[in-house]
Short mmCIF file of C-alpha atoms and ligand atoms in Angstrom, two decimals:
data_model
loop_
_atom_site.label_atom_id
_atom_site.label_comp_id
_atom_site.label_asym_id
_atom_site.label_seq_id
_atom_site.Cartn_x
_atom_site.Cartn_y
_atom_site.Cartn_z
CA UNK A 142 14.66 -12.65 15.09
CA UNK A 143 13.90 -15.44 13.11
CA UNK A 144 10.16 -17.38 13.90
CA UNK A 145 11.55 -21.07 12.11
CA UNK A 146 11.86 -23.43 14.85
CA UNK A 147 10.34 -24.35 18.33
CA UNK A 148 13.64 -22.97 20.20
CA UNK A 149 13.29 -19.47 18.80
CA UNK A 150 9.86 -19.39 18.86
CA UNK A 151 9.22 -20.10 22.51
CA UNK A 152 11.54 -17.84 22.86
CA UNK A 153 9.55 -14.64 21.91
CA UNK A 154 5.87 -16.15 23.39
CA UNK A 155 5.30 -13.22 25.32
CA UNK A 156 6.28 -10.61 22.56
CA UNK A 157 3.79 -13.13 19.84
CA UNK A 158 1.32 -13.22 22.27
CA UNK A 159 0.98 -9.17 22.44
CA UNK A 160 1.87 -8.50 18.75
CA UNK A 161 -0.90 -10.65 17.86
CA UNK A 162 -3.42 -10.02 20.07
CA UNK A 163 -2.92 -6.24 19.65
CA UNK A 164 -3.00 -6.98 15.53
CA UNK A 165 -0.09 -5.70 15.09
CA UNK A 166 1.50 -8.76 13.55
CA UNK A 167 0.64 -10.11 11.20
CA UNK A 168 0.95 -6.63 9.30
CA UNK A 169 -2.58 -5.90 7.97
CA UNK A 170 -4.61 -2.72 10.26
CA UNK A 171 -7.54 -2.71 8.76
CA UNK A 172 -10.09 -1.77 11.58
CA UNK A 173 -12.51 -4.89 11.99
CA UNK A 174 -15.09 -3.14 13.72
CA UNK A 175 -16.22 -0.47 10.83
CA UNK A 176 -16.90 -0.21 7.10
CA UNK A 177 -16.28 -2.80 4.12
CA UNK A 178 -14.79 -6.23 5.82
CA UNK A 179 -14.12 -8.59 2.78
CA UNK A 180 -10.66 -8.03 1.30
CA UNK A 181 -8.48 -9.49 -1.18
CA UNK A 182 -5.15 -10.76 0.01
CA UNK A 183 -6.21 -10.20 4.00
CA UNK A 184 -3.26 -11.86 5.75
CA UNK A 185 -4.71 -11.03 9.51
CA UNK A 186 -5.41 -13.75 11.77
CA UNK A 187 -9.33 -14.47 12.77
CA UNK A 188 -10.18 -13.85 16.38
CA UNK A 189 -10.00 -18.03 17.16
CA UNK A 190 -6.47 -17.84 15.55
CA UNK A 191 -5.62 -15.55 17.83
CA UNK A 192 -7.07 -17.00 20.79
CA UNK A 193 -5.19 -20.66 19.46
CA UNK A 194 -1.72 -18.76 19.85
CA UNK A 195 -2.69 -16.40 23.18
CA UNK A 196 -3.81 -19.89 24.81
CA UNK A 197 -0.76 -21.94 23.50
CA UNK A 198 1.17 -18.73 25.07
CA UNK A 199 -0.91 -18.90 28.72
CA UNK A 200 -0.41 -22.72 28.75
CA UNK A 201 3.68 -21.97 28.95
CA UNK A 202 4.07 -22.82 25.22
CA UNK A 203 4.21 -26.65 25.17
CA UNK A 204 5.96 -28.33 22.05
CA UNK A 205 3.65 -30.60 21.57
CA UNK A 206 4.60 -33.67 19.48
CA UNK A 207 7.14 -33.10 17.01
CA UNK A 208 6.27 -35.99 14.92
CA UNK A 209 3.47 -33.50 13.37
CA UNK A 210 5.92 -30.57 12.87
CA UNK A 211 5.95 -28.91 9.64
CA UNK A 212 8.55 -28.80 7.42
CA UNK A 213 10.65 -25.40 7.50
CA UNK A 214 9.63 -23.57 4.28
CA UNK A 215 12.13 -21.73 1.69
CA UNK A 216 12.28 -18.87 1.85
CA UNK A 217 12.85 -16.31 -1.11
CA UNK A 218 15.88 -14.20 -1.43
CA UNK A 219 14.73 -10.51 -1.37
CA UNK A 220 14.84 -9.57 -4.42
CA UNK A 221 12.99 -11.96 -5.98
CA UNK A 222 9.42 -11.33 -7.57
CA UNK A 223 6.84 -12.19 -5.17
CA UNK A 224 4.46 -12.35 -8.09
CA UNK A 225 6.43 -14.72 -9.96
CA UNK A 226 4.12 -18.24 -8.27
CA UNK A 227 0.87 -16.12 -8.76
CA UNK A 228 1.53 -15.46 -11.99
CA UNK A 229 3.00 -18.35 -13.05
CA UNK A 230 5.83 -16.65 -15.08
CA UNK A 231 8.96 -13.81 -14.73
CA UNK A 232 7.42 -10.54 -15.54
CA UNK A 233 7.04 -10.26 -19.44
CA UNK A 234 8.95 -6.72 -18.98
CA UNK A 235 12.20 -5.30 -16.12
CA UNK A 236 12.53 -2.01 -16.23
CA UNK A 237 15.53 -0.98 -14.07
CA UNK A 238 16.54 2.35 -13.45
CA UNK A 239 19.09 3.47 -16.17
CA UNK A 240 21.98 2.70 -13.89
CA UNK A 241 23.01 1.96 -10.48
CA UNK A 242 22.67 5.55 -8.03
CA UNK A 243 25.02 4.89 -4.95
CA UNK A 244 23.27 6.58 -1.62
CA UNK A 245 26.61 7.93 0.46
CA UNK A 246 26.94 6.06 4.04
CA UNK A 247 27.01 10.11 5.05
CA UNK A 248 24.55 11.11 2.67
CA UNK A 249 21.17 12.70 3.39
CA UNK A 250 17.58 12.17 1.67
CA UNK A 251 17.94 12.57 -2.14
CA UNK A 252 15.14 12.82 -4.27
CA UNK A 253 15.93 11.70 -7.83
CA UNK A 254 14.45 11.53 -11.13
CA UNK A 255 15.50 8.68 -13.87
CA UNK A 256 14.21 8.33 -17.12
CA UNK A 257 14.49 4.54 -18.77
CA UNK A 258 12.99 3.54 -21.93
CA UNK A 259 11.04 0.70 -21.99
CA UNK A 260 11.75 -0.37 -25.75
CA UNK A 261 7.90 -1.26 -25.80
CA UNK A 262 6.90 -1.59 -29.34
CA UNK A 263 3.68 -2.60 -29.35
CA UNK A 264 0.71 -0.91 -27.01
CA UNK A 265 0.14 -3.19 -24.32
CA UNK A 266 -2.54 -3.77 -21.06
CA UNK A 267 -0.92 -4.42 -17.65
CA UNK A 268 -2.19 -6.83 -15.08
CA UNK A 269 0.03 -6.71 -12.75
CA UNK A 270 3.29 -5.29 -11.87
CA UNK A 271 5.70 -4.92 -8.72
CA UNK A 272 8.64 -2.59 -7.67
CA UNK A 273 11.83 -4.32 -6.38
CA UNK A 274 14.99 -2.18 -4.96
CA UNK A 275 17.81 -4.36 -4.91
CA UNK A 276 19.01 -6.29 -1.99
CA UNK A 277 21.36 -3.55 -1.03
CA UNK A 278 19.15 -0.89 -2.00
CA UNK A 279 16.54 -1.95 0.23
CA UNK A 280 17.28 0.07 3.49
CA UNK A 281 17.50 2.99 1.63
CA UNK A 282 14.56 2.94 -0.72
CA UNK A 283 11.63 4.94 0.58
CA UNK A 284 9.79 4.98 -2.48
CA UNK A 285 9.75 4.98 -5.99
CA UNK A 286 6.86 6.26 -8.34
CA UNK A 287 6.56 5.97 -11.70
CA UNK A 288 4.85 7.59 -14.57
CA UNK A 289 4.61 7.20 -18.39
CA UNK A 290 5.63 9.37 -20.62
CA UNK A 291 3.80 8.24 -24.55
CA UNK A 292 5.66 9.32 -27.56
CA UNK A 293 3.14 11.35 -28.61
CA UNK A 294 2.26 12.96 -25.51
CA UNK A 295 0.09 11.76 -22.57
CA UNK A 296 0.68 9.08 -20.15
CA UNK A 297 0.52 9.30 -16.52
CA UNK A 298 0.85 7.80 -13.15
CA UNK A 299 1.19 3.64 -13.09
CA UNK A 300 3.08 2.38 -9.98
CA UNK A 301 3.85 3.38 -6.56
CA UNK A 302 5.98 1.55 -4.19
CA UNK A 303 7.40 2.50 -0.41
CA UNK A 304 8.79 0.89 2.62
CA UNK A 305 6.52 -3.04 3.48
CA UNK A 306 4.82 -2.75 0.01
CA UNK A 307 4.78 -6.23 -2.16
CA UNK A 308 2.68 -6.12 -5.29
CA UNK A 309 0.01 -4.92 -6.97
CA UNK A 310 -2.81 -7.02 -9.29
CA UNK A 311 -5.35 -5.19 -11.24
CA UNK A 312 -9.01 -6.81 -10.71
CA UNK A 313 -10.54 -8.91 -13.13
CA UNK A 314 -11.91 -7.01 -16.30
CA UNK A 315 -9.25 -4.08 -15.32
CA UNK A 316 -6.10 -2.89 -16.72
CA UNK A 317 -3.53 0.06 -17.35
CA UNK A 318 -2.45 1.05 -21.11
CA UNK A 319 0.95 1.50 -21.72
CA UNK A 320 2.09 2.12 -25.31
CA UNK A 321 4.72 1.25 -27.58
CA UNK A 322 7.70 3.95 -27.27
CA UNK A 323 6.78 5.29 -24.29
CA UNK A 324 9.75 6.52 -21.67
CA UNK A 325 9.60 5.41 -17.95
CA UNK A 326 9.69 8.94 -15.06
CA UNK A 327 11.16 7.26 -12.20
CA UNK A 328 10.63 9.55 -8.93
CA UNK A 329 12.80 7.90 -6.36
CA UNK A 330 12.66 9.05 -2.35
CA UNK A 331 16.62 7.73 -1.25
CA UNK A 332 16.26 8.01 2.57
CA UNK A 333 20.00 8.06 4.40
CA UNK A 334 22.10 4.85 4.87
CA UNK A 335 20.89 3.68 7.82
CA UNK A 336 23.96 1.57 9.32
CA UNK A 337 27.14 3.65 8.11
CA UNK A 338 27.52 1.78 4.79
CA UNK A 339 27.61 3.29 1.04
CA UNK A 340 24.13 1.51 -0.40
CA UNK A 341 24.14 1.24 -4.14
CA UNK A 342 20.49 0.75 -5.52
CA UNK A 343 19.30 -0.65 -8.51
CA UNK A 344 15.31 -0.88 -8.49
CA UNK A 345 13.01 -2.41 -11.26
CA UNK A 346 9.88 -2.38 -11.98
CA UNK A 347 8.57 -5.62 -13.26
CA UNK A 348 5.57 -5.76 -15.78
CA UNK A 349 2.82 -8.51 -16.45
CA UNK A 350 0.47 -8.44 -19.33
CA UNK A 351 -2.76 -9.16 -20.28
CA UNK A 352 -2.53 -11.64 -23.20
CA UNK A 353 -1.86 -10.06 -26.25
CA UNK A 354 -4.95 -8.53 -27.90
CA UNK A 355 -7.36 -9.11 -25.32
CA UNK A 356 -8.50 -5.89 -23.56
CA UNK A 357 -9.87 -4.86 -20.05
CA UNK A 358 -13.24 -4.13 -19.68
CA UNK A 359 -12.24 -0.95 -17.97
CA UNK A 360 -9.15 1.05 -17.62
CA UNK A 361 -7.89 1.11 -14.00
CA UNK A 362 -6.50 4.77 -12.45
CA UNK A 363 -4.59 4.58 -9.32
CA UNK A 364 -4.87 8.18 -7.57
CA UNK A 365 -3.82 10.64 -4.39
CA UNK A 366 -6.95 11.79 -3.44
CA UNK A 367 -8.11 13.96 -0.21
CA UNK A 368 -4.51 15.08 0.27
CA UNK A 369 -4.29 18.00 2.47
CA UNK A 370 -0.73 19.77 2.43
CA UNK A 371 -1.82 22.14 5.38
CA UNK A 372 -0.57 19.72 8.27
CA UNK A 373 -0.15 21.59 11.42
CA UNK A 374 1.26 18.98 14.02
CA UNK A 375 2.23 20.95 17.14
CA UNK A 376 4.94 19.57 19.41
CA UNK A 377 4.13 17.37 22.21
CA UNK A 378 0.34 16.42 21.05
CA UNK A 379 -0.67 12.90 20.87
CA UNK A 380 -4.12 13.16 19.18
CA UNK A 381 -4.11 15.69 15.99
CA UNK A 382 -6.41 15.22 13.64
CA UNK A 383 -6.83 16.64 9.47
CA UNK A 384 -9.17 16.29 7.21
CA UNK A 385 -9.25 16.17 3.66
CA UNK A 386 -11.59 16.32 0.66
CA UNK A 387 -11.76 14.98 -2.83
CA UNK A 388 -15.42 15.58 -4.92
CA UNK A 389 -16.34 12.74 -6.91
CA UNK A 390 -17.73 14.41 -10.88
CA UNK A 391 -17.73 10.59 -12.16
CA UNK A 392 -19.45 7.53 -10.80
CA UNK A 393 -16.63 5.37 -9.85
CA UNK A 394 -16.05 1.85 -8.23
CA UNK A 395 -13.14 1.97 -6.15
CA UNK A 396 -10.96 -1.68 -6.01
CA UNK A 397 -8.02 -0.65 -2.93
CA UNK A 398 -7.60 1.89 -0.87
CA UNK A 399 -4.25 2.44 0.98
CA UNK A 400 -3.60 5.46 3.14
CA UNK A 401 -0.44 7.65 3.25
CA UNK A 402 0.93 8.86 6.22
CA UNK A 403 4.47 9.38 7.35
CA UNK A 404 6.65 8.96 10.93
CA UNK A 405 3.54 10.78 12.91
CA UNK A 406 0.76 9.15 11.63
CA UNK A 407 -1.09 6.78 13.67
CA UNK A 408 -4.60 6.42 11.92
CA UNK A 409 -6.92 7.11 8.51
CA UNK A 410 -10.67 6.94 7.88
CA UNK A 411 -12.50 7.38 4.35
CA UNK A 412 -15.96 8.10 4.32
CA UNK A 413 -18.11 9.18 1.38
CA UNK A 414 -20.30 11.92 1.96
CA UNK A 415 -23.39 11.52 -0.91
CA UNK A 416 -25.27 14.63 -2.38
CA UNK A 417 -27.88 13.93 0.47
CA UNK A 418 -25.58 14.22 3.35
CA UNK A 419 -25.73 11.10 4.61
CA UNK A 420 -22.33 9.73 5.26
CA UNK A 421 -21.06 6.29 5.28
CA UNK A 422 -17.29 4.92 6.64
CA UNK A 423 -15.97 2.89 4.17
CA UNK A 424 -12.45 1.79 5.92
CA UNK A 425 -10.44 2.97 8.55
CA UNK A 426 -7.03 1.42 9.27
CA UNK A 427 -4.30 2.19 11.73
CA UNK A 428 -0.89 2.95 10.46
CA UNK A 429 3.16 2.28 10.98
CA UNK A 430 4.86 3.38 8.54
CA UNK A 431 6.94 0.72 7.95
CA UNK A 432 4.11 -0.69 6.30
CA UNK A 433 2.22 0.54 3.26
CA UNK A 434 -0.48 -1.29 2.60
CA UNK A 435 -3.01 -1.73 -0.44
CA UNK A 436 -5.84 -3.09 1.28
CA UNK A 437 -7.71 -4.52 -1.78
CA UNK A 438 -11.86 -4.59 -1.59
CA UNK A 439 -13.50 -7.90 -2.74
CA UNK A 440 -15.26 -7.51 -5.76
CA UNK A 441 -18.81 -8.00 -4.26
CA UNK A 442 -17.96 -5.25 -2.12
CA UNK A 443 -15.81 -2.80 -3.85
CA UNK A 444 -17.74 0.70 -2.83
CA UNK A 445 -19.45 1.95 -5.75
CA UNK A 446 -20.09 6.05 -5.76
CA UNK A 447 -22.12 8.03 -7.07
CA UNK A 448 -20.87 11.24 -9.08
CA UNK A 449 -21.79 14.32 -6.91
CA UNK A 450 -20.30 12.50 -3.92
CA UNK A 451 -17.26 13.58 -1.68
CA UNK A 452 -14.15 11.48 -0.33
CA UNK A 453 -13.48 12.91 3.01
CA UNK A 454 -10.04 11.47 4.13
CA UNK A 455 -9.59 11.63 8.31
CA UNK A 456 -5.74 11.00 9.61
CA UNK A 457 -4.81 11.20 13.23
CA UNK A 458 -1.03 12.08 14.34
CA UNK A 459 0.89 11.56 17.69
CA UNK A 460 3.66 14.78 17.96
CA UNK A 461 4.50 13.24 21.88
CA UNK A 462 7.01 11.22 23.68
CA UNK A 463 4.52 8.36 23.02
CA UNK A 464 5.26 7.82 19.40
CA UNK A 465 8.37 5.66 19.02
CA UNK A 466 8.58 7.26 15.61
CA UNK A 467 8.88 11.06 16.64
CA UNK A 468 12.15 12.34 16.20
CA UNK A 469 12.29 15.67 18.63
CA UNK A 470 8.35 15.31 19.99
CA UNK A 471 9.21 19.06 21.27
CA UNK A 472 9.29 19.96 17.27
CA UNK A 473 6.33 21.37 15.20
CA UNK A 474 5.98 19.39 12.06
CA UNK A 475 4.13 20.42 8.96
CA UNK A 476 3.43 18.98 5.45
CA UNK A 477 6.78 18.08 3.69
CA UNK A 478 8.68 15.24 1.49
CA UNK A 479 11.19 14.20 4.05
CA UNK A 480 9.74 11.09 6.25
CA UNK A 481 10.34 13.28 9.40
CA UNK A 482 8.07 15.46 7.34
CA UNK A 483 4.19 14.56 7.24
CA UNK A 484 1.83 13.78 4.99
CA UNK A 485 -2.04 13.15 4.23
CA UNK A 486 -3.78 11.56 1.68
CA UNK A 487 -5.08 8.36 0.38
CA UNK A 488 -3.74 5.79 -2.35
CA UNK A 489 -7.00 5.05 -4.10
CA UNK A 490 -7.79 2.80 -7.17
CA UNK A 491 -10.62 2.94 -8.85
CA UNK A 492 -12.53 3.12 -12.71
CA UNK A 493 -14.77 5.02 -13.63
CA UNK A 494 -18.26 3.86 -14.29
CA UNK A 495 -20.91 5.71 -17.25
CA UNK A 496 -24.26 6.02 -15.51
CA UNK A 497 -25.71 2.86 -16.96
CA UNK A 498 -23.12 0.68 -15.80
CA UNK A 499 -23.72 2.39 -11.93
CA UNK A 500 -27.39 1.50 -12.38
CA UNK A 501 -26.42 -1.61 -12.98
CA UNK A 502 -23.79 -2.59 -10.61
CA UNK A 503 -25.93 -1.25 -7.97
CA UNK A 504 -28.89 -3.42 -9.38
CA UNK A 505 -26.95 -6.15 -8.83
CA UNK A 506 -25.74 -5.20 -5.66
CA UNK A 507 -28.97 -5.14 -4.20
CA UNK A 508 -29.62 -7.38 -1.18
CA UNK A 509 -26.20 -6.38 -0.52
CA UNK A 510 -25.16 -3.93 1.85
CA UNK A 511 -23.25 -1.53 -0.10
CA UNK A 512 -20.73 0.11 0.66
CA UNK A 513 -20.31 -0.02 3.81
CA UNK A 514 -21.69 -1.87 6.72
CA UNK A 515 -21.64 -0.12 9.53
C1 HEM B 85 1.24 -14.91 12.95
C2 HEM B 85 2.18 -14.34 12.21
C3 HEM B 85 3.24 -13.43 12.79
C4 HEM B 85 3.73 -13.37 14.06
C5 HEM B 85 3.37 -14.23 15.28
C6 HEM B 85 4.73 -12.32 14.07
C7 HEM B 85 5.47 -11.93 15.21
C8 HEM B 85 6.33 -10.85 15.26
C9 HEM B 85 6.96 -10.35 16.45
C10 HEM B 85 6.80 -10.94 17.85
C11 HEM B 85 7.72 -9.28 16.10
C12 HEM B 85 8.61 -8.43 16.99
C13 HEM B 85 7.87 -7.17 17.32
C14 HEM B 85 8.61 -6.27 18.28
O1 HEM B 85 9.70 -6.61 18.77
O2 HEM B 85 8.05 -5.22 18.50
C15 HEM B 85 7.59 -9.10 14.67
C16 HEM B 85 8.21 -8.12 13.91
C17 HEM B 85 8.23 -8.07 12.53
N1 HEM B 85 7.50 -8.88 11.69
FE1 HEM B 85 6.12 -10.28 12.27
N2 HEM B 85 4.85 -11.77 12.83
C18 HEM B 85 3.96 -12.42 12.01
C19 HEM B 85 3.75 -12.18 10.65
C20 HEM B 85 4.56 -11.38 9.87
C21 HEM B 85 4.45 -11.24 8.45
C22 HEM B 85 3.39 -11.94 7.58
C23 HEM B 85 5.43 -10.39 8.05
C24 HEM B 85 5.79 -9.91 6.66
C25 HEM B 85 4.90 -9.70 5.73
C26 HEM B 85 6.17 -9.97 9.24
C27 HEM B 85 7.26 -9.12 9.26
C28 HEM B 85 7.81 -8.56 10.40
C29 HEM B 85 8.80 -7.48 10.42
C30 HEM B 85 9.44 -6.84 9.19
C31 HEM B 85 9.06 -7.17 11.75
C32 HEM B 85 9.99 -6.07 12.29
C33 HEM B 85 9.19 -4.97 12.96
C34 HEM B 85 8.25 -4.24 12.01
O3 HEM B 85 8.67 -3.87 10.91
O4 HEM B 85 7.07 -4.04 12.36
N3 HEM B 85 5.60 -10.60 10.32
N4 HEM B 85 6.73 -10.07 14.18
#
């Protein structure tokens, strides 16, 4: 479907008005009615934008005059960098995969690991950065993680991308080390060609910089936490619920949260549960997994926790006929890496805070409801 002119929009009225109204389109399921509500990059509609296009919709979608239509925008080819207009440049580093991996039109999942070298040699900060399969690679590209390897040891995790994922921006005063020398772990999910044809994938991961020399206030970590591996989702059951638990022995101040579900999820929660047992929501969402989604916390409200505290991650599952997404809803499904597989845990960024600098972000918090506001 395309959404660029009057004829095609009219159209699909009755299929806008119920995407929108049920917030399912635009993408973006962050639930309005609990925890933290100021985001970064929130591309939902406000309730009078959704009563503009329901009402347009009810009135039998006039045209209205065409001397004030817009003009229709360009649109980008798919493989280029979203980032590029926000950051005002290419990235300052592509890393591809080493070379091109061809997915079989018969194949099944394949789970592969690359190593690329980044020819780095000088240490630098990242700002920003964004995974991009290529335009054939696309379908077939569930996700791709990377992780550093530094020459002289050490490294760890730095990107994540899957399935209706764009880019990611570190917050202001944050950043991720990489040094000179250090070798690129690629951990890519190839899910089977989905219309019969041989796909041949060549993904990147673009890099953006801090200018040289200048450093981050803090050091951003991007983390699984709360993941539970014990899923037991019986056949047939719409509403199944797990839990999961991650305890907090550093003040942190988290900047995005993104759950991780697969084909059966239909819902996460995370709530912090302080040393005094009260609890607080901070975000629930409602999930498709066609779209993973970094729902990024505005700075006055990025949650800020206390050590001693516990993540407790909720996800909900439909096993039943109701699911579009179940395969065989007469199948038991437990924890796995396949998407017909499921999984449970929660995509969270965050850095770490010493106790001075919590007593002092909350200081200044104060007046502010924090971190939740439910
Ligand atoms: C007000 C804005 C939007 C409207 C009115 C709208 C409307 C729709 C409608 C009517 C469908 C068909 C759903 C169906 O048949 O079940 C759809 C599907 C889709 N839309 Fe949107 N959309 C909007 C924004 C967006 C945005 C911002 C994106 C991309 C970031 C997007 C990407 C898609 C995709 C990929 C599909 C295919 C189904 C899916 O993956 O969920 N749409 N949209």
């Amino acid at each position: 479907m395309t959404l660029i002119d009057y004829e095609t929009v009219r159209a699909w009225a009755p299929v806008i008005k119920d995407r929108v109204e049920n917030r399912k389109m635009p993408p973006y399921f962050i639930d309005k009615t609990v925890g933290v509500q100021s985001f970064e990059d929130d591309r939902s509609l406000t309730n009078e934008e959704i009563a503009t296009i329901a009402a347009w919709v009810d009135a039998g979608s006039p045209q209205g005059d065409m001397s004030n239509m817009p003009a229709v925008p360009e649109f980008e080819d798919s493989v280029a960098w979203t980032l590029e207009d926000e950051m005002g440049r290419p990235p300052d580093l592509i890393i591809p995969i080493p070379e091109p991996f061809t997915v079989p039109a018969d194949g099944p999942n394949w789970w592969m690991t690359f190593y690329s070298d980044t020819g780095l040699t000088e240490d630098r900060w990242i700002k920003a950065f964004e995974t991009k399969p290529s335009a054939e690679g696309f379908p077939v590209v569930h996700h791709a993680v990377t992780s550093m390897e530094f020459p002289e040891g050490g490294g760890g995790f730095l990107s994540e991308y899957a399935l209706g994922k764009t880019a990611d921006i570190n917050p202001p005063g944050t950043g991720q080390l990489i040094k000179a020398g250090t070798r690129l772990n690629w951990n890519v999910h190839y899910a089977s060609s989905p219309d019969g044809l041989d796909r041949t994938d060549r993904t990147r991961l673009g890099l953006w910089f801090l200018p040289e020399g200048e450093e981050p206030e803090h050091e951003l970590v991007r983390s699984h936490m709360a993941d539970n591996e014990d899923l037991d989702l019986p056949g047939g059951e719409a509403a199944i619920r797990t839990d999961g638990y991650e305890f907090l022995d550093k003040n942190i101040r988290i900047t995005t949260f993104q759950p991780h579900l697969h084909n059966l999820g239909t819902r996460q929660c995370i709530e912090v549960i302080y040393q005094d047992n009260r609890r607080q929501t901070l975000s629930c969402a409602d999930w498709d997994f066609g779209w993973h989604i970094a729902y990024n916390y505005a700075d006055d409200v990025q949650p800020l926790i206390p050590k001693g505290s516990m993540l407790h991650v909720t996800s909900w599952y439909n096993n039943s006929q109701s699911n579009p997404w179940a395969g065989d809803s007469r199948n038991w499904v437990g924890f796995g890496q396949r998407s017909t597989d499921d999984m449970s845990f929660s995509w969270i960024s965050y850095y770490e805070l010493t106790d001075e600098e919590y007593e002092a972000a909350v200081t200044e918090r104060l007046g502010q409801t924090n971190p939740g506001s439910d």
